Short mmCIF file of C-alpha atoms in Angstrom, two decimals:
data_model
loop_
_atom_site.label_atom_id
_atom_site.label_comp_id
_atom_site.label_asym_id
_atom_site.label_seq_id
_atom_site.Cartn_x
_atom_site.Cartn_y
_atom_site.Cartn_z
CA UNK A 1 -0.04 -0.07 0.24
CA UNK A 2 2.82 2.56 0.98
CA UNK A 3 4.51 1.58 -2.47
CA UNK A 4 1.52 2.52 -4.19
CA UNK A 5 1.30 5.67 -2.51
CA UNK A 6 4.94 6.50 -3.19
CA UNK A 7 4.17 5.66 -6.82
CA UNK A 8 1.25 8.01 -7.01
CA UNK A 9 3.42 10.84 -5.56
CA UNK A 10 6.00 10.31 -7.78
CA UNK A 11 3.68 10.77 -10.88
CA UNK A 12 2.14 13.88 -9.57
CA UNK A 13 5.57 15.29 -8.77
CA UNK A 14 6.57 14.25 -12.55
CA UNK A 15 3.20 16.15 -13.89
CA UNK A 16 3.71 19.18 -11.82
CA UNK A 17 7.43 19.32 -13.38
CA UNK A 18 6.39 19.17 -16.57
CA UNK A 19 3.83 21.54 -16.45
CA UNK A 20 6.06 23.96 -14.97
CA UNK A 21 8.37 23.51 -17.86
CA UNK A 22 5.54 24.02 -20.34
CA UNK A 23 4.54 27.33 -18.84
CA UNK A 24 8.30 28.52 -18.74
CA UNK A 25 8.62 27.31 -22.36
CA UNK A 26 5.28 29.09 -23.18
CA UNK A 27 6.81 31.93 -21.25
CA UNK A 28 10.33 32.11 -23.15
CA UNK A 29 8.49 31.86 -26.27
CA UNK A 30 6.05 34.85 -25.94
CA UNK A 31 9.14 36.67 -24.80
CA UNK A 32 10.42 36.61 -28.42
CA UNK A 33 8.96 39.46 -30.74
CA UNK A 34 9.39 39.02 -34.66
CA UNK A 35 9.57 42.53 -36.41
CA UNK A 36 9.33 42.84 -39.79
CA UNK A 37 10.97 45.97 -40.81
CA UNK A 38 10.75 47.04 -44.38
CA UNK A 39 10.88 43.60 -45.45
CA UNK A 40 13.51 42.48 -43.28
CA UNK A 41 12.83 40.16 -40.25
CA UNK A 42 14.48 40.31 -37.22
CA UNK A 43 14.16 38.20 -33.44
CA UNK A 44 14.85 39.41 -30.54
CA UNK A 45 13.58 39.50 -26.63
CA UNK A 46 10.97 41.88 -25.58
CA UNK A 47 13.22 43.12 -23.19
CA UNK A 48 15.63 44.20 -25.95
CA UNK A 49 12.85 46.15 -27.54
CA UNK A 50 11.42 47.79 -24.29
CA UNK A 51 14.91 49.13 -23.02
CA UNK A 52 14.22 52.74 -23.29
CA UNK A 53 10.92 53.70 -21.89
CA UNK A 54 8.79 56.22 -24.11
CA UNK A 55 10.40 55.05 -27.42
CA UNK A 56 8.51 54.06 -30.50
CA UNK A 57 9.34 50.38 -30.16
CA UNK A 58 8.32 49.84 -26.29
CA UNK A 59 5.25 51.57 -27.42
CA UNK A 60 4.56 49.06 -30.17
CA UNK A 61 5.68 46.26 -27.52
CA UNK A 62 3.48 47.85 -24.75
CA UNK A 63 0.65 48.75 -26.72
CA UNK A 64 0.98 52.36 -26.36
CA UNK A 65 1.27 52.82 -29.97
CA UNK A 66 -0.86 51.05 -32.93
CA UNK A 67 1.53 48.92 -35.28
CA UNK A 68 0.05 47.04 -38.91
CA UNK A 69 0.86 43.22 -39.02
CA UNK A 70 2.21 41.53 -42.11
CA UNK A 71 0.37 38.26 -43.58
CA UNK A 72 2.37 35.82 -40.82
CA UNK A 73 1.15 38.13 -37.62
CA UNK A 74 4.58 39.93 -37.49
CA UNK A 75 4.68 43.82 -36.68
CA UNK A 76 5.28 45.57 -39.49
CA UNK A 77 7.51 49.01 -39.37
CA UNK A 78 7.67 50.53 -42.88
CA UNK A 79 11.19 51.70 -42.42
CA UNK A 80 14.70 50.75 -43.57
CA UNK A 81 15.59 47.32 -42.89
CA UNK A 82 19.16 47.18 -43.65
CA UNK A 83 19.56 50.14 -41.39
CA UNK A 84 17.61 48.44 -38.45
CA UNK A 85 20.49 46.26 -38.09
CA UNK A 86 22.02 49.08 -36.18
CA UNK A 87 19.14 50.38 -34.00
CA UNK A 88 18.87 46.66 -32.73
CA UNK A 89 22.49 46.25 -32.15
CA UNK A 90 22.30 49.79 -30.21
CA UNK A 91 19.27 48.30 -27.96
CA UNK A 92 21.47 45.36 -27.32
CA UNK A 93 24.83 46.94 -26.66
CA UNK A 94 23.90 50.36 -24.96
CA UNK A 95 26.24 51.54 -27.40
CA UNK A 96 26.79 52.75 -30.69
CA UNK A 97 28.90 50.23 -32.69
CA UNK A 98 29.25 50.60 -36.34
CA UNK A 99 31.17 48.78 -39.01
CA UNK A 100 34.46 50.13 -40.47
CA UNK A 101 33.83 52.66 -43.59
CA UNK A 102 30.10 52.85 -42.52
CA UNK A 103 28.89 56.50 -44.36
CA UNK A 104 25.45 56.50 -43.71
CA UNK A 105 25.15 58.42 -40.36
CA UNK A 106 22.55 61.06 -41.76
CA UNK A 107 20.21 58.08 -42.94
CA UNK A 108 20.65 56.34 -39.25
CA UNK A 109 20.35 59.71 -37.34
CA UNK A 110 16.87 60.13 -39.03
CA UNK A 111 16.01 56.17 -38.17
CA UNK A 112 17.20 57.06 -34.78
CA UNK A 113 14.70 60.08 -34.30
CA UNK A 114 11.86 58.01 -35.57
CA UNK A 115 12.53 55.39 -33.48
CA UNK A 116 12.71 58.16 -30.48
CA UNK A 117 16.08 57.01 -29.33
CA UNK A 118 17.67 60.30 -28.12
CA UNK A 119 20.43 58.86 -26.71
CA UNK A 120 21.44 57.13 -30.27
CA UNK A 121 20.33 60.25 -32.17
CA UNK A 122 22.90 62.23 -30.05
CA UNK A 123 25.45 59.37 -30.48
CA UNK A 124 25.35 59.10 -34.19
CA UNK A 125 25.23 62.86 -34.99
CA UNK A 126 28.11 63.42 -32.80
CA UNK A 127 30.25 60.81 -34.57
CA UNK A 128 29.33 62.78 -38.00
CA UNK A 129 30.46 66.07 -36.71
CA UNK A 130 33.48 64.35 -35.91
CA UNK A 131 33.65 62.49 -39.40
CA UNK A 132 33.08 65.97 -40.90
CA UNK A 133 35.62 68.05 -38.95
CA UNK A 134 38.33 65.40 -39.76
CA UNK A 135 37.66 65.65 -43.36
CA UNK A 136 38.44 69.40 -43.16
CA UNK A 137 41.57 69.10 -41.49
CA UNK A 138 44.78 69.20 -43.93
CA UNK A 139 47.03 66.33 -44.78
CA UNK A 140 50.35 66.89 -44.97
CA UNK A 141 52.81 64.35 -46.53
CA UNK A 142 56.82 64.53 -46.44
CA UNK A 143 59.53 62.82 -48.05
CA UNK A 144 63.31 63.48 -46.94
CA UNK A 145 66.41 61.91 -48.19
CA UNK A 146 69.29 62.55 -45.71
CA UNK A 147 71.47 60.78 -48.08
CA UNK A 148 72.83 58.58 -45.16
CA UNK A 149 73.46 54.83 -45.20
CA UNK A 150 72.03 54.89 -41.64
CA UNK A 151 69.02 56.36 -42.64
CA UNK A 152 67.80 56.35 -45.97
CA UNK A 153 64.42 57.59 -47.24
CA UNK A 154 61.98 58.87 -44.73
CA UNK A 155 58.03 59.53 -45.25
CA UNK A 156 55.75 61.04 -42.78
CA UNK A 157 52.66 61.29 -43.02
CA UNK A 158 49.49 62.24 -40.85
CA UNK A 159 47.11 60.20 -42.54
CA UNK A 160 47.86 56.45 -41.37
CA UNK A 161 45.90 55.08 -44.38
CA UNK A 162 48.80 56.53 -46.89
CA UNK A 163 51.68 55.07 -44.71
CA UNK A 164 49.45 51.55 -45.04
CA UNK A 165 49.50 51.94 -48.76
CA UNK A 166 52.98 53.02 -49.39
CA UNK A 167 54.23 49.91 -47.12
CA UNK A 168 51.65 47.29 -49.38
CA UNK A 169 52.81 49.52 -52.62
CA UNK A 170 56.24 47.63 -51.84
CA UNK A 171 57.63 44.26 -50.43
CA UNK A 172 60.74 42.58 -50.11
CA UNK A 173 61.33 39.24 -52.47
CA UNK A 174 64.63 38.11 -51.77
CA UNK A 175 67.48 38.85 -49.46
CA UNK A 176 69.41 35.72 -49.48
CA UNK A 177 72.77 36.94 -50.68
CA UNK A 178 73.57 39.68 -48.31
CA UNK A 179 74.69 38.78 -45.02
CA UNK A 180 73.11 40.78 -42.07
CA UNK A 181 70.75 42.02 -44.34
CA UNK A 182 68.57 44.57 -42.19
CA UNK A 183 64.79 45.13 -42.19
CA UNK A 184 63.15 46.19 -44.98
CA UNK A 185 61.53 49.39 -43.13
CA UNK A 186 60.48 50.19 -39.88
CA UNK A 187 56.86 51.80 -39.51
CA UNK A 188 54.81 53.47 -37.13
CA UNK A 189 51.06 55.06 -37.87
CA UNK A 190 52.31 57.92 -39.24
CA UNK A 191 56.40 57.15 -40.50
CA UNK A 192 57.89 54.92 -42.62
CA UNK A 193 61.96 54.56 -42.76
CA UNK A 194 63.21 52.88 -45.84
CA UNK A 195 67.13 51.82 -44.82
CA UNK A 196 69.90 53.06 -47.67
CA UNK A 197 70.64 49.49 -48.42
CA UNK A 198 68.73 48.98 -51.91
CA UNK A 199 71.11 48.29 -54.37
CA UNK A 200 71.06 46.66 -57.83
CA UNK A 201 73.17 43.17 -56.60
CA UNK A 202 70.78 40.17 -57.38
CA UNK A 203 68.99 39.13 -54.13
CA UNK A 204 68.01 42.74 -52.97
CA UNK A 205 65.13 43.31 -55.10
CA UNK A 206 62.23 44.29 -54.31
CA UNK A 207 59.09 44.03 -56.35
CA UNK A 208 55.84 46.00 -56.74
CA UNK A 209 52.57 44.15 -56.26
CA UNK A 210 50.56 45.81 -58.82
CA UNK A 211 52.86 45.51 -62.05
CA UNK A 212 55.83 43.02 -60.90
CA UNK A 213 58.31 45.88 -61.78
CA UNK A 214 61.30 45.43 -60.08
CA UNK A 215 62.64 48.10 -57.73
CA UNK A 216 66.24 48.10 -57.24
CA UNK A 217 67.34 51.62 -56.26
CA UNK A 218 66.40 54.41 -53.30
CA UNK A 219 65.64 56.87 -56.20
CA UNK A 220 63.27 54.31 -57.93
CA UNK A 221 61.80 53.59 -54.49
CA UNK A 222 61.50 57.68 -54.08
CA UNK A 223 59.55 57.80 -57.35
CA UNK A 224 56.85 55.12 -56.34
CA UNK A 225 56.02 57.42 -53.22
CA UNK A 226 55.42 60.30 -55.35
CA UNK A 227 53.83 58.84 -57.76
CA UNK A 228 51.22 57.17 -55.32
CA UNK A 229 51.02 60.51 -53.20
CA UNK A 230 49.81 62.27 -56.92
CA UNK A 231 47.78 59.31 -57.34
CA UNK A 232 46.06 60.28 -53.71
CA UNK A 233 45.27 63.70 -54.54
CA UNK A 234 48.23 64.80 -52.72
CA UNK A 235 50.07 68.55 -54.72
CA UNK A 236 53.58 69.60 -54.13
CA UNK A 237 53.80 72.35 -51.99
CA UNK A 238 57.56 72.68 -51.81
CA UNK A 239 60.82 71.12 -52.77
CA UNK A 240 64.31 71.26 -51.62
CA UNK A 241 67.54 71.45 -53.46
CA UNK A 242 66.18 70.13 -56.66
CA UNK A 243 69.57 71.74 -58.40
CA UNK A 244 70.21 68.33 -60.02
CA UNK A 245 66.84 69.12 -62.18
CA UNK A 246 65.01 66.06 -61.07
CA UNK A 247 62.01 66.15 -58.09
CA UNK A 248 63.44 62.70 -57.60
CA UNK A 249 66.80 64.40 -56.67
CA UNK A 250 65.50 66.47 -53.93
CA UNK A 251 66.49 66.02 -50.34
CA UNK A 252 62.69 66.87 -49.37
CA UNK A 253 59.97 67.00 -50.78
CA UNK A 254 56.37 68.41 -49.19
CA UNK A 255 52.71 67.68 -50.31
CA UNK A 256 49.12 68.92 -48.86
CA UNK A 257 45.85 67.47 -49.43
#
């Protein structure tokens, strides 16, 4: 008799446990919200969309704002579906995180205003203003040749992306025939220093990535830097000691953009 009672108690416990699990699953499923934003579906949690009180999304979820539904019963918001990715990431992370090279600040600011997210709108507008200010700043480029074997060619630019472009343009391909061969160049964010070791002997050739032209002299290297500068929109401001008649032989060249 006691054994039967224990079995019944166990069955009741299992049913109760299953019932609790089902309720938890139900609560979890109801906490997931699917939004159709301009034809793009986003699934997220209710607490994410209601993070900022009095926002457009919080108003929709809590029934303060009427919102149409699509054919599948999802909330439909007639806005930019691609940009909504950044809106949702802001709600999730609490900060503005945009991919490198993002150029749609003005559009994103409009979206933030529509969704009534003032914190995001202010962050986007601040980022936009900083980028515009940076674009108005003058970019300087200086190419100097000390004619000293220990120093060689020095290129300075306050735009790190140009330094990276010069570095990727020229690649050392062989150094097998010289003992104690020094580093090809030393680089920081604004300066690239080419050592004065470029000679015409076999084994010291540098190759250009784009056209496989061999570079064997410091003058040719300097010429490549000048041509890259001109292609990138720099203009020559001053040149020092151009008595030899060629810009490549100048001790110092100054460019601005």
